[in-house]
């Protein structure tokens, strides 16, 4: 999921109080996976919200086979960040969003070559 989106995000909208939302944004949160928040480089944010999750812990996410199913242009930044962090090994996504993610990667690397 993404943070601070105009689209409904159940975890962000219903389970994160306004104070924690602002703290996460101040720490650079761009998205969440398995209810754990991460920054633009795919690093999990050191915030109590990540410690209160009942479920898989952040250190175990990379060790497991995580399949991410995500799409929509509003999620490009979060998808790119989680890929950059190396936390997933399979992505199922629509082609328009994936093209935007590839463009972000090319821009980040300064790469002008076509894939």
Tab-separated table of C-alpha atoms in Angstrom, residues 47-95:
chain	number	residue	atom	x	y	z
A	47	UNK	CA	8.881	3.462	14.237
A	48	UNK	CA	6.791	1.806	16.907
A	49	UNK	CA	4.061	1.037	14.336
A	50	UNK	CA	6.378	-1.549	12.748
A	51	UNK	CA	6.985	-3.144	16.156
A	52	UNK	CA	3.274	-3.471	16.966
A	53	UNK	CA	2.414	-5.585	13.917
A	54	UNK	CA	1.146	-9.041	14.758
A	55	UNK	CA	2.511	-11.134	11.940
A	56	UNK	CA	5.716	-11.456	9.961
A	57	UNK	CA	8.558	-9.305	11.301
A	58	UNK	CA	10.578	-6.995	9.053
A	59	UNK	CA	13.766	-9.066	9.288
A	60	UNK	CA	11.848	-12.132	8.054
A	61	UNK	CA	10.262	-10.456	5.026
A	62	UNK	CA	13.419	-10.747	2.876
A	63	UNK	CA	13.937	-14.341	3.992
A	64	UNK	CA	10.533	-15.453	2.721
A	65	UNK	CA	9.128	-15.671	-0.771
A	66	UNK	CA	6.977	-12.556	-0.912
A	67	UNK	CA	4.669	-12.140	-3.903
A	68	UNK	CA	3.547	-8.550	-4.368
A	69	UNK	CA	0.345	-7.940	-6.281
A	70	UNK	CA	0.010	-4.215	-6.841
A	71	UNK	CA	-1.017	-1.875	-9.578
A	72	UNK	CA	-2.169	1.595	-10.357
A	73	UNK	CA	-0.105	4.662	-11.076
A	74	UNK	CA	-0.621	5.957	-7.526
A	75	UNK	CA	1.465	3.025	-6.236
A	76	UNK	CA	4.508	3.478	-8.520
A	77	UNK	CA	6.691	5.149	-5.904
A	78	UNK	CA	5.921	2.510	-3.264
A	79	UNK	CA	6.371	-0.388	-5.704
A	80	UNK	CA	9.710	0.989	-6.865
A	81	UNK	CA	10.892	1.510	-3.278
A	82	UNK	CA	10.021	-2.013	-2.147
A	83	UNK	CA	11.733	-3.485	-5.225
A	84	UNK	CA	14.780	-1.323	-4.533
A	85	UNK	CA	14.883	-2.663	-0.977
A	86	UNK	CA	14.949	-6.252	-2.256
A	87	UNK	CA	12.056	-7.353	-0.074
A	88	UNK	CA	10.035	-9.193	-2.703
A	89	UNK	CA	10.929	-11.743	-5.320
A	90	UNK	CA	7.783	-11.789	-7.458
A	91	UNK	CA	5.743	-8.841	-8.726
A	92	UNK	CA	2.369	-9.059	-10.410
A	93	UNK	CA	1.491	-5.673	-11.858
A	94	UNK	CA	-0.269	-3.940	-14.741
A	95	UNK	CA	1.865	-2.818	-17.685
